[in-house]
Amino acid sequence: SDLQKQEERGELLQPLIFVLLVLCSILLYFKVSLMDPGFVKPDEEEGEDKGQGVVILQLPGDIKLRRCGYCLVKQPMRAKHCQQCQHCVRRYDHHCPWLENCVGERNHPLFIVYLSVQLVVLLWGGHVAWSGLYFEQSWEWLQHNIFLLVSFLLILIFTIVVLLLLVSHLYLISCNTTTWEFMSHHRISYLQHSQLENPFDQGIILNLWRFFC
């Protein structure tokens, strides 16, 4: 049959990989959106954060960890209370409206993987949509290709958004800072009183290693 011939020629491999990437993207979406991003539990001690000892030594001695004014837990360094989730989140980055969940210490690496897979899917889909277009200056052509043209434009917009989001996050990770710390540097006490502009920065290689590994 035609299907067997296509399989023998390897023509079914690319569509299969594309479908698997789409499924992987969907699974990653649900994983990141449903998992605990690093909620601070009431019974946790303030000094329990991994890798914070070196950082705290670089900060002025008069900066003390405080209790959250909303949920009253001892707030570790770099944690922030999220009004939407009603929890304090360790190494809080931001609350993502698309995920309906915070991006924090536990799910931030998976969030980067999700964005990467999503970007590959969008680039592949954009290539497929573009390859199906052949341009003619006629109303009949527009009627027959309007759906494909709109699909390509939407894919292009989403690709630019995801690419910018991924690049910005990778830059912040390489500096060992978060979106919240980058945007609110002037309002965060442990950054305001620090002698260093970014007391958590340990070099690009070590920052990436500690984040992903």
Tab-separated table of C-alpha atoms in Angstrom:
chain	number	residue	atom	x	y	z
A	1	SER	CA	0.000	0.000	0.000
A	2	ASP	CA	0.981	3.678	-0.250
A	3	LEU	CA	1.410	3.858	3.539
A	4	GLN	CA	3.889	0.959	3.522
A	5	LYS	CA	5.840	2.534	0.649
A	6	GLN	CA	6.025	5.856	2.507
A	7	GLU	CA	7.221	4.013	5.603
A	8	GLU	CA	9.925	2.209	3.620
A	9	ARG	CA	11.126	5.532	2.174
A	10	GLY	CA	11.209	7.076	5.661
A	11	GLU	CA	8.584	9.682	4.800
A	12	LEU	CA	6.564	8.938	7.932
A	13	LEU	CA	9.470	9.543	10.308
A	14	GLN	CA	9.299	13.343	10.270
A	15	PRO	CA	5.520	13.573	10.934
A	16	LEU	CA	5.934	11.018	13.730
A	17	ILE	CA	8.730	13.047	15.363
A	18	PHE	CA	6.639	16.212	15.040
A	19	VAL	CA	3.637	14.574	16.724
A	20	LEU	CA	5.880	13.258	19.514
A	21	LEU	CA	7.284	16.757	20.054
A	22	VAL	CA	3.760	18.182	20.261
A	23	LEU	CA	2.773	15.502	22.798
A	24	CYS	CA	5.970	16.180	24.760
A	25	SER	CA	5.133	19.897	24.781
A	26	ILE	CA	1.611	19.200	26.072
A	27	LEU	CA	2.888	16.880	28.807
A	28	LEU	CA	5.508	19.427	29.878
A	29	TYR	CA	2.835	22.113	30.010
A	30	PHE	CA	0.680	20.081	32.406
A	31	LYS	CA	3.713	19.006	34.431
A	32	VAL	CA	4.950	22.577	34.957
A	33	SER	CA	1.468	23.965	35.597
A	34	LEU	CA	0.406	21.289	38.090
A	35	MET	CA	3.615	20.708	40.065
A	36	ASP	CA	4.665	22.437	43.273
A	37	PRO	CA	6.878	25.372	42.195
A	38	GLY	CA	8.578	25.462	45.597
A	39	PHE	CA	5.935	26.502	48.103
A	40	VAL	CA	7.347	27.352	51.528
A	41	LYS	CA	5.801	25.061	54.147
A	42	PRO	CA	4.917	26.460	57.594
A	43	ASP	CA	7.101	23.901	59.403
A	44	GLU	CA	10.255	24.637	57.376
A	45	GLU	CA	13.207	26.372	58.998
A	46	GLU	CA	14.527	29.574	57.481
A	47	GLY	CA	18.066	28.228	57.083
A	48	GLU	CA	17.086	25.180	55.087
A	49	ASP	CA	17.729	26.651	51.618
A	50	LYS	CA	20.385	24.845	49.653
A	51	GLY	CA	23.372	26.890	48.628
A	52	GLN	CA	22.317	30.017	50.542
A	53	GLY	CA	25.089	29.959	53.168
A	54	VAL	CA	27.724	31.490	50.903
A	55	VAL	CA	25.291	34.098	49.673
A	56	ILE	CA	24.160	35.221	53.114
A	57	LEU	CA	27.794	35.825	54.155
A	58	GLN	CA	28.082	38.392	51.386
A	59	LEU	CA	25.086	40.381	52.648
A	60	PRO	CA	25.060	42.964	55.460
A	61	GLY	CA	24.523	41.501	58.918
A	62	ASP	CA	21.522	43.721	59.680
A	63	ILE	CA	19.382	42.024	57.021
A	64	LYS	CA	17.241	39.383	58.692
A	65	LEU	CA	14.831	36.910	57.214
A	66	ARG	CA	11.274	37.875	58.033
A	67	ARG	CA	7.858	36.355	58.348
A	68	CYS	CA	5.493	36.772	55.431
A	69	GLY	CA	2.766	39.300	56.178
A	70	TYR	CA	0.195	37.141	54.353
A	71	CYS	CA	0.792	33.490	55.213
A	72	LEU	CA	3.047	34.123	58.283
A	73	VAL	CA	5.693	31.557	57.317
A	74	LYS	CA	9.406	32.249	57.760
A	75	GLN	CA	10.368	33.562	54.343
A	76	PRO	CA	13.693	32.167	53.034
A	77	MET	CA	16.080	34.346	51.041
A	78	ARG	CA	14.795	35.004	47.492
A	79	ALA	CA	11.275	33.805	48.338
A	80	LYS	CA	8.200	35.913	47.624
A	81	HIS	CA	4.518	35.648	48.402
A	82	CYS	CA	2.332	35.146	45.330
A	83	GLN	CA	-1.100	36.752	45.635
A	84	GLN	CA	-2.592	34.453	42.975
A	85	CYS	CA	-1.325	31.195	44.507
A	86	GLN	CA	-1.656	32.420	48.113
A	87	HIS	CA	1.739	30.900	49.005
A	88	CYS	CA	5.325	31.986	49.436
A	89	VAL	CA	7.468	30.495	46.659
A	90	ARG	CA	11.177	29.670	46.940
A	91	ARG	CA	13.391	31.457	44.403
A	92	TYR	CA	10.276	33.112	43.024
A	93	ASP	CA	10.602	34.100	39.365
A	94	HIS	CA	7.100	35.095	38.268
A	95	HIS	CA	3.482	33.968	38.185
A	96	CYS	CA	2.722	32.737	34.681
A	97	PRO	CA	-0.893	33.449	33.601
A	98	TRP	CA	-0.640	30.854	30.792
A	99	LEU	CA	0.284	28.119	33.260
A	100	GLU	CA	-1.917	29.420	36.101
A	101	ASN	CA	1.020	28.612	38.371
A	102	CYS	CA	4.146	30.228	39.739
A	103	VAL	CA	7.562	29.614	38.246
A	104	GLY	CA	9.913	29.001	41.132
A	105	GLU	CA	12.748	26.895	42.474
A	106	ARG	CA	11.321	23.483	41.613
A	107	ASN	CA	9.670	23.974	38.215
A	108	HIS	CA	11.860	26.713	36.688
A	109	PRO	CA	14.243	24.244	34.912
A	110	LEU	CA	11.274	22.329	33.467
A	111	PHE	CA	9.752	25.644	32.389
A	112	ILE	CA	12.894	26.331	30.333
A	113	VAL	CA	12.699	22.851	28.786
A	114	TYR	CA	9.024	23.452	27.974
A	115	LEU	CA	9.831	26.754	26.236
A	116	SER	CA	12.629	25.075	24.255
A	117	VAL	CA	10.389	22.239	23.033
A	118	GLN	CA	7.620	24.719	22.259
A	119	LEU	CA	10.029	26.810	20.188
A	120	VAL	CA	11.111	23.769	18.156
A	121	VAL	CA	7.455	22.851	17.497
A	122	LEU	CA	6.620	26.413	16.412
A	123	LEU	CA	9.647	26.684	14.118
A	124	TRP	CA	8.817	23.326	12.538
A	125	GLY	CA	5.134	24.246	12.140
A	126	GLY	CA	6.106	27.605	10.646
A	127	HIS	CA	8.373	25.882	8.139
A	128	VAL	CA	5.576	23.498	7.121
A	129	ALA	CA	3.074	26.360	6.743
A	130	TRP	CA	5.531	28.463	4.703
A	131	SER	CA	6.430	25.551	2.413
A	132	GLY	CA	2.732	25.108	1.588
A	133	LEU	CA	2.357	28.698	0.404
A	134	TYR	CA	2.796	29.767	-3.205
A	135	PHE	CA	2.016	33.413	-3.826
A	136	GLU	CA	-0.230	34.780	-6.561
A	137	GLN	CA	-1.791	38.226	-6.836
A	138	SER	CA	-5.408	37.182	-7.188
A	139	TRP	CA	-8.532	37.119	-5.025
A	140	GLU	CA	-9.082	33.433	-5.807
A	141	TRP	CA	-5.622	32.590	-4.480
A	142	LEU	CA	-6.330	34.503	-1.248
A	143	GLN	CA	-9.632	32.653	-0.759
A	144	HIS	CA	-7.934	29.276	-1.112
A	145	ASN	CA	-4.896	30.120	1.046
A	146	ILE	CA	-6.304	32.457	3.702
A	147	PHE	CA	-6.343	29.765	6.403
A	148	LEU	CA	-2.742	28.738	5.710
A	149	LEU	CA	-1.621	32.383	5.602
A	150	VAL	CA	-3.322	33.257	8.913
A	151	SER	CA	-1.862	30.107	10.491
A	152	PHE	CA	1.638	31.105	9.391
A	153	LEU	CA	1.232	34.650	10.773
A	154	LEU	CA	-0.043	33.330	14.127
A	155	ILE	CA	2.822	30.825	14.327
A	156	LEU	CA	5.279	33.630	13.521
A	157	ILE	CA	3.896	35.832	16.343
A	158	PHE	CA	3.982	32.996	18.885
A	159	THR	CA	7.496	32.041	17.762
A	160	ILE	CA	8.789	35.571	18.377
A	161	VAL	CA	7.122	35.687	21.823
A	162	VAL	CA	8.495	32.287	22.909
A	163	LEU	CA	11.966	33.077	21.522
A	164	LEU	CA	12.170	36.391	23.397
A	165	LEU	CA	10.887	34.742	26.569
A	166	LEU	CA	13.410	31.901	26.326
A	167	VAL	CA	16.351	34.204	25.582
A	168	SER	CA	15.470	36.548	28.455
A	169	HIS	CA	15.180	33.654	30.920
A	170	LEU	CA	18.473	32.127	29.797
A	171	TYR	CA	20.157	35.502	30.260
A	172	LEU	CA	18.752	35.887	33.794
A	173	ILE	CA	19.733	32.301	34.655
A	174	SER	CA	23.289	32.927	33.430
A	175	CYS	CA	23.412	35.879	35.853
A	176	ASN	CA	21.771	33.852	38.667
A	177	THR	CA	18.936	36.301	39.089
A	178	THR	CA	15.168	36.010	38.727
A	179	THR	CA	12.593	38.029	36.830
A	180	TRP	CA	11.247	39.379	40.130
A	181	GLU	CA	14.728	40.394	41.343
A	182	PHE	CA	15.575	41.956	37.967
A	183	MET	CA	12.360	43.989	37.790
A	184	SER	CA	12.162	44.939	41.503
A	185	HIS	CA	15.837	45.307	42.409
A	186	HIS	CA	15.232	48.712	44.037
A	187	ARG	CA	12.504	47.347	46.355
A	188	ILE	CA	14.200	44.156	47.628
A	189	SER	CA	16.012	44.703	50.941
A	190	TYR	CA	18.742	42.080	50.531
A	191	LEU	CA	19.658	43.578	47.145
A	192	GLN	CA	19.341	47.217	48.226
A	193	HIS	CA	21.824	46.835	51.087
A	194	SER	CA	24.236	44.491	49.346
A	195	GLN	CA	27.677	45.817	48.415
A	196	LEU	CA	27.463	43.755	45.218
A	197	GLU	CA	25.047	44.529	42.422
A	198	ASN	CA	24.143	40.840	42.279
A	199	PRO	CA	25.405	38.893	45.335
A	200	PHE	CA	24.199	35.575	43.881
A	201	ASP	CA	26.265	35.711	40.673
A	202	GLN	CA	29.015	33.051	40.682
A	203	GLY	CA	29.962	33.213	36.998
A	204	ILE	CA	28.042	32.044	33.933
A	205	ILE	CA	29.250	28.428	33.940
A	206	LEU	CA	28.609	27.829	37.641
A	207	ASN	CA	25.267	29.662	37.488
A	208	LEU	CA	24.056	27.432	34.641
A	209	TRP	CA	25.444	24.309	36.308
A	210	ARG	CA	23.712	25.028	39.626
A	211	PHE	CA	20.437	25.818	37.869
A	212	PHE	CA	20.197	22.836	35.520
A	213	CYS	CA	22.218	20.229	37.408
